PDB file of C-alpha atoms in Angstrom:
ATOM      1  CA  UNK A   4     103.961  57.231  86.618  1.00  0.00           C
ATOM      2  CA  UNK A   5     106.191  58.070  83.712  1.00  0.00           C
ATOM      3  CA  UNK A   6     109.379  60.030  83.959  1.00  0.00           C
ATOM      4  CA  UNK A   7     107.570  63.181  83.142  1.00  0.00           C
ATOM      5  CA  UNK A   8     104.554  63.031  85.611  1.00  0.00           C
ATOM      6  CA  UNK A   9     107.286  62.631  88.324  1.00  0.00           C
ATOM      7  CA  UNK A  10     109.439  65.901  87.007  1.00  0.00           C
ATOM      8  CA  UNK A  11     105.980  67.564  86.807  1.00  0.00           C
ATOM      9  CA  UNK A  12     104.745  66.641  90.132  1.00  0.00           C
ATOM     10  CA  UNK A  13     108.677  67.298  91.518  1.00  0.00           C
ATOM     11  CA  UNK A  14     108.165  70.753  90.546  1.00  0.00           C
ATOM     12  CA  UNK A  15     104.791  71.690  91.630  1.00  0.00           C
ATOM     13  CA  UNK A  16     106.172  70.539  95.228  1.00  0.00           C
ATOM     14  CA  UNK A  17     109.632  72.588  94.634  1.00  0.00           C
ATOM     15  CA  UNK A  18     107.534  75.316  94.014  1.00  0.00           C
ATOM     16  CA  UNK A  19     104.642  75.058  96.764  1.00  0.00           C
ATOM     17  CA  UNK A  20     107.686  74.291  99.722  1.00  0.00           C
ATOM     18  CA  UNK A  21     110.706  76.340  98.603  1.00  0.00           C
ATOM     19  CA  UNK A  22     110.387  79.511 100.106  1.00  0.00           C
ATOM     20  CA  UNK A  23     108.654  77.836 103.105  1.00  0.00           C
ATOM     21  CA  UNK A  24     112.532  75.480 103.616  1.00  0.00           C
ATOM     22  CA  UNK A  25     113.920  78.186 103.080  1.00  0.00           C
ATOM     23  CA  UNK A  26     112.542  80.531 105.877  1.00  0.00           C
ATOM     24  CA  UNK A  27     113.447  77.669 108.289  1.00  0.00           C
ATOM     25  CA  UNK A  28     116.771  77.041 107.080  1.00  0.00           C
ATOM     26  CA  UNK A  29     117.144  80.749 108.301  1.00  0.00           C
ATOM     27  CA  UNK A  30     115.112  80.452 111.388  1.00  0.00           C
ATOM     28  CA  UNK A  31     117.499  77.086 112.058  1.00  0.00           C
ATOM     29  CA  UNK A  32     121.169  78.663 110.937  1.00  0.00           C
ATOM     30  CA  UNK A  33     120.261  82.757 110.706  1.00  0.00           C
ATOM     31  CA  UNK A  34     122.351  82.983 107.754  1.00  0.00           C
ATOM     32  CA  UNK A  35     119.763  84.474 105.194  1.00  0.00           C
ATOM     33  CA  UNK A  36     122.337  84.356 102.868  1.00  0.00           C
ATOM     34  CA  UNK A  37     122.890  80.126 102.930  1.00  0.00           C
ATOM     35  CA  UNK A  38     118.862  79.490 102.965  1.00  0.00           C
ATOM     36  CA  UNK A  39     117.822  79.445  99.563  1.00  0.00           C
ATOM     37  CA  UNK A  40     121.212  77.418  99.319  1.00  0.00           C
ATOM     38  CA  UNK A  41     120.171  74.695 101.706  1.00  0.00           C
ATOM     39  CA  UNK A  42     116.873  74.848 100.488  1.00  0.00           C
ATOM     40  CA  UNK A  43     117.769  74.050  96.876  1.00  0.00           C
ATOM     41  CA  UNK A  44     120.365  71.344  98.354  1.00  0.00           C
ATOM     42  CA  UNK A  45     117.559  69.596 100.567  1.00  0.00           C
ATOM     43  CA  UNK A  46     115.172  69.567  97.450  1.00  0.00           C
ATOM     44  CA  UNK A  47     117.329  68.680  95.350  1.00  0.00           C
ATOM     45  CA  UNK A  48     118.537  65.423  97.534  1.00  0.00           C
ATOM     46  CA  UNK A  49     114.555  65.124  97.572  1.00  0.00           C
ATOM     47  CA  UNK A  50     114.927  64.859  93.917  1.00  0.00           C
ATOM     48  CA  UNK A  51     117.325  62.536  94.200  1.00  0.00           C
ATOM     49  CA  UNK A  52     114.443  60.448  96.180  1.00  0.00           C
ATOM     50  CA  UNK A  53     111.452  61.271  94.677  1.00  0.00           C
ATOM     51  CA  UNK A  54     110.604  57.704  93.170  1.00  0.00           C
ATOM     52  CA  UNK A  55     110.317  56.770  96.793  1.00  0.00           C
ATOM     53  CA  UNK A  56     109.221  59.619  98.498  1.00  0.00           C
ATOM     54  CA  UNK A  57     106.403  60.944  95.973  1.00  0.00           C
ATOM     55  CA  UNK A  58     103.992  57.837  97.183  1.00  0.00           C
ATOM     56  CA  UNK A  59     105.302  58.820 101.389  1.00  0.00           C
ATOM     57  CA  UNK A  60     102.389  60.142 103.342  1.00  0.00           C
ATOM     58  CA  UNK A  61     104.327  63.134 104.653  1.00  0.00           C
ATOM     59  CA  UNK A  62     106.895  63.883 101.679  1.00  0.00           C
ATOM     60  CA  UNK A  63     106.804  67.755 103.371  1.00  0.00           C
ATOM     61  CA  UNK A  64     107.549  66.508 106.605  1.00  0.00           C
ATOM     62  CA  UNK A  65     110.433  64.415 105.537  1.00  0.00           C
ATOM     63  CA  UNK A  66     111.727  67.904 103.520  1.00  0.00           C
ATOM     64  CA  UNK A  67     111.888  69.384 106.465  1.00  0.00           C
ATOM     65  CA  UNK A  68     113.696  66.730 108.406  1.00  0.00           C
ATOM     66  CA  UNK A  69     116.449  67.047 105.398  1.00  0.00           C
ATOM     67  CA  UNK A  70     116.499  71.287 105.913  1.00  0.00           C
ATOM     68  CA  UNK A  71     117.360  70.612 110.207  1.00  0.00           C
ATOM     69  CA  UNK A  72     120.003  67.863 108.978  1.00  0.00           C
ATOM     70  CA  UNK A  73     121.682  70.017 106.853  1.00  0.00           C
ATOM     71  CA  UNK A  74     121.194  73.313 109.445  1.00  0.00           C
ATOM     72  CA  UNK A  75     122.738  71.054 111.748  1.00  0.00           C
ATOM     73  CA  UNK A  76     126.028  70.247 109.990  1.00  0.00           C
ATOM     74  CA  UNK A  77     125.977  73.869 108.661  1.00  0.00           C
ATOM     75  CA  UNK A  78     126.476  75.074 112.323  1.00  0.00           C
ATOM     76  CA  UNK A  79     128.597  72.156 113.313  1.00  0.00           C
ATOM     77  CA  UNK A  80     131.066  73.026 110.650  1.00  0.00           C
ATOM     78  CA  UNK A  81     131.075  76.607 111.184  1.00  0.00           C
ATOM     79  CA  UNK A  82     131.446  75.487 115.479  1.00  0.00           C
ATOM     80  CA  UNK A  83     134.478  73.511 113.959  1.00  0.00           C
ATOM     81  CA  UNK A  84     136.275  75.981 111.913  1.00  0.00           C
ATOM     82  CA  UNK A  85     136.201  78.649 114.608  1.00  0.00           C
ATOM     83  CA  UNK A  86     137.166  76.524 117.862  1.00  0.00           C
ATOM     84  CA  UNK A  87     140.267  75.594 115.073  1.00  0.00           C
ATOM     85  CA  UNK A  88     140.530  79.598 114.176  1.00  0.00           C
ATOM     86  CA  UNK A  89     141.109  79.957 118.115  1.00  0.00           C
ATOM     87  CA  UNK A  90     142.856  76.977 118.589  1.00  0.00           C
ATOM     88  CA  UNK A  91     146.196  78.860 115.740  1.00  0.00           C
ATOM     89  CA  UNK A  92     145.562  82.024 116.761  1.00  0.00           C
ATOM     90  CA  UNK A  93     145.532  81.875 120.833  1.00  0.00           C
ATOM     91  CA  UNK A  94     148.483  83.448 122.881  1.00  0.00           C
ATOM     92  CA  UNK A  95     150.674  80.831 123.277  1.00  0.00           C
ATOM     93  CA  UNK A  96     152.028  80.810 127.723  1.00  0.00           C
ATOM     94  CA  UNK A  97     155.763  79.977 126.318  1.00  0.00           C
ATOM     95  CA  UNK A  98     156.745  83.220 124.519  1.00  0.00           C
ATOM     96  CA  UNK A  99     160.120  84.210 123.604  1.00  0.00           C
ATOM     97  CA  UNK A 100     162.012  87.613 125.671  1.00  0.00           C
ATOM     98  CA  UNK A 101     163.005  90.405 123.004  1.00  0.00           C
ATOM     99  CA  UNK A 102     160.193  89.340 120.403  1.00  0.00           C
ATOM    100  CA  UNK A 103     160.563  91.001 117.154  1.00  0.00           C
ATOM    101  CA  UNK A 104     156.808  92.301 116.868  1.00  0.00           C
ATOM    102  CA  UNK A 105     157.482  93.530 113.296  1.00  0.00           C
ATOM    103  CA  UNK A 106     158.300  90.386 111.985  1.00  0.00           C
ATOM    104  CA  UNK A 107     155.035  88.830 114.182  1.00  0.00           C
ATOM    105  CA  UNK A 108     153.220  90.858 112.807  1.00  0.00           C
ATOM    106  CA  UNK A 109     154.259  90.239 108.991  1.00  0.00           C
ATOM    107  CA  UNK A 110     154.073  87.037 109.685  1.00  0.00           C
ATOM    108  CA  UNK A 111     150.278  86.659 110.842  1.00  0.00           C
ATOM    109  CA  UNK A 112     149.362  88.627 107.972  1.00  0.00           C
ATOM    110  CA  UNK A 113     151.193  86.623 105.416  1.00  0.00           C
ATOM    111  CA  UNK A 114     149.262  83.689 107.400  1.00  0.00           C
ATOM    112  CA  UNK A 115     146.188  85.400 107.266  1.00  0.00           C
ATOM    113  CA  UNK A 116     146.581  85.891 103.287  1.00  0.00           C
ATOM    114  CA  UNK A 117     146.687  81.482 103.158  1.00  0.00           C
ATOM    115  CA  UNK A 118     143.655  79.717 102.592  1.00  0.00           C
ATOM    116  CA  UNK A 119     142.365  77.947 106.058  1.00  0.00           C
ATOM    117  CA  UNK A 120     143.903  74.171 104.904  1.00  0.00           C
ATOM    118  CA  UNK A 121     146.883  75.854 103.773  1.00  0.00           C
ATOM    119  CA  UNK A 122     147.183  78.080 107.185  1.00  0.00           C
ATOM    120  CA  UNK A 123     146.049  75.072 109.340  1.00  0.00           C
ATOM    121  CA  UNK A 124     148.795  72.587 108.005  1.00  0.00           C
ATOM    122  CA  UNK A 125     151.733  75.311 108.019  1.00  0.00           C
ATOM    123  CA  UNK A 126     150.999  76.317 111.793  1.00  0.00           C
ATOM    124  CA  UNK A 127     150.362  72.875 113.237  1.00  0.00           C
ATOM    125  CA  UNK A 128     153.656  71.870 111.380  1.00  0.00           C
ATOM    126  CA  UNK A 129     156.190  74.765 112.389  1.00  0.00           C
ATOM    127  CA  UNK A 130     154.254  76.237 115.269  1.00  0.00           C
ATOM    128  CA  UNK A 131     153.249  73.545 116.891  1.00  0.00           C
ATOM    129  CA  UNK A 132     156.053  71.066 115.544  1.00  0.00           C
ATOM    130  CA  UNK A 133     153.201  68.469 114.918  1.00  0.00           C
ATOM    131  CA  UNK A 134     153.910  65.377 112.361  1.00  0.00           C
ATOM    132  CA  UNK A 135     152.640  65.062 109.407  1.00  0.00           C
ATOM    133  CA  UNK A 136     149.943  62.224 110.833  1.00  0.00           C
ATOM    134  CA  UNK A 137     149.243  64.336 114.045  1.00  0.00           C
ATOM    135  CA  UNK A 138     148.607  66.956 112.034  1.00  0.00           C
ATOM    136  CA  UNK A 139     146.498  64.867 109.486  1.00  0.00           C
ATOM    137  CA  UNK A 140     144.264  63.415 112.282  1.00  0.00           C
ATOM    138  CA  UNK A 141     143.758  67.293 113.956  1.00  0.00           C
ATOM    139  CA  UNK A 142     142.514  68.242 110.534  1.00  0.00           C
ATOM    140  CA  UNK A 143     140.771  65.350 109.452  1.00  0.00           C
ATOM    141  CA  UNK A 144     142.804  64.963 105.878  1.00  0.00           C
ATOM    142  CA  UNK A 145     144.904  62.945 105.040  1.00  0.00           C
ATOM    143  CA  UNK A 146     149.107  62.741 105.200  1.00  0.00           C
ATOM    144  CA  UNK A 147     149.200  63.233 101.681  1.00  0.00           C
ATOM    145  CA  UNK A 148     147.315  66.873 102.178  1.00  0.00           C
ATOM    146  CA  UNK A 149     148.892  67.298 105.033  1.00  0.00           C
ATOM    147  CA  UNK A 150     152.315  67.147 102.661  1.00  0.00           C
ATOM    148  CA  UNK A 151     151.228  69.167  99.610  1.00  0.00           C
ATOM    149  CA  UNK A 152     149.097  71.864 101.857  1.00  0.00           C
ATOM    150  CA  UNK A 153     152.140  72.214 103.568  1.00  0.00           C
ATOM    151  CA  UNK A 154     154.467  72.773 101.028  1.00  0.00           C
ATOM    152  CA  UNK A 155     152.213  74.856  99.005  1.00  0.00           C
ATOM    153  CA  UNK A 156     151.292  76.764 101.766  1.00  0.00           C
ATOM    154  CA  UNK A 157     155.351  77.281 102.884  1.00  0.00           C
ATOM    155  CA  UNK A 158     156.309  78.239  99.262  1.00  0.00           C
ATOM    156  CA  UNK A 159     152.992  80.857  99.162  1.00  0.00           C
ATOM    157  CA  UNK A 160     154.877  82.444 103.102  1.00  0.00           C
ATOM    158  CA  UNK A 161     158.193  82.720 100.992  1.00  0.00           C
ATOM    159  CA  UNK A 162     156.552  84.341  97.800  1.00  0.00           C
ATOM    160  CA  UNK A 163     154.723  87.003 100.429  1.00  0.00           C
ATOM    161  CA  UNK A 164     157.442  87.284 103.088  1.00  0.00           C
ATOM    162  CA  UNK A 165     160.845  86.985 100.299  1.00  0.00           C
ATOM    163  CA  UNK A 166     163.844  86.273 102.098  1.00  0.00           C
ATOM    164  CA  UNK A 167     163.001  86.542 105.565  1.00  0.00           C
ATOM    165  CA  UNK A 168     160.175  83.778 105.682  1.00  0.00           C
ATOM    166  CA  UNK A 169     162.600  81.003 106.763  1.00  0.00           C
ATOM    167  CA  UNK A 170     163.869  83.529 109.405  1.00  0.00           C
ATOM    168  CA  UNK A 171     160.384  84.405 110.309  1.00  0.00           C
ATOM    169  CA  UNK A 172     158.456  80.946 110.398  1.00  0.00           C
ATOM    170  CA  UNK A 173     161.228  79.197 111.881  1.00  0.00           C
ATOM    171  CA  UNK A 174     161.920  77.259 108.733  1.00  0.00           C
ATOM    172  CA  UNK A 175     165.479  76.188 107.320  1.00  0.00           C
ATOM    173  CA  UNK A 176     166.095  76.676 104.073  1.00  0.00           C
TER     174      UNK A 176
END
């Protein structure tokens, strides 16, 4: 079938089982927002396929496999980023007498302000005094990230905390 025939017949099955992926990527993640998104990404790895999949027996069926796949690492992911969330922000059992809250409290909320790799390298480097390849293997990255993250999350603390962010995040400088 010519190159043209397969876009045509591509799109006729885009259209007929779009809205139909879509309502179970909701049913499978509830996130109406990210089902027309998986939708269009299972389709379009479909596309990516269709030589092959066009002349299946069950091309729907295997469309729908692709949808629960990607569900699947959708909610792993978002499992994963909030058992790490808890994991940095959990009350630590070996706290400090004569805290200075204030300070604490800047400090989380400068944190907060740093994008998750960012945060995620900066903690498990001065708050948890992990190396660089400990923290690498917690966060799946490598050294490298773990180095530049670090840094360019450090220098972002010192731009939003001034002065004090050495002080504050247990840093010398």
């Amino acid at each position: 079938m010519p190159v043209d025939d397969a876009a045509t017949e591509f799109h006729r099955f885009f259209e007929r089982h779009h809205a139909e992926l879509a309502r179970l990527a909701h049913l499978l993640t509830g996130e109406a927002d990210a089902a027309d998104d998986l939708a269009a990404d299972a389709l379009l790895a479909l596309w990516h396929r269709w030589d092959r999949l066009r002349r299946a027996e069950h091309p729907l069926a295997y469309a729908r496999g692709v949808v629960a796949n990607m569900a699947r690492s959708r909610i792993r992911s978002a499992v994963r980023e909030r058992r790490r969330v808890h994991l940095f922000w959990s009350h630590r059992s070996d706290r400090v007498e004569a805290t200075d809250v204030a300070a604490v409290l800047d400090v989380r909320a400068a944190l907060g302000r740093l994008p998750f790799r960012k945060r995620a390298c900066v903690v498990l480097r001065h708050a948890f005094d992990l190396s660089e390849k400990d923290t690498a293997l917690a966060l799946g990255v490598s050294v490298g990230t773990v180095k530049s993250q670090t840094s360019k999350g450090m220098a972002e603390l010192e731009r939003l905390l001034g002065s004090r962010a050495g002080e504050l995040t247990g840093r010398r400088t």
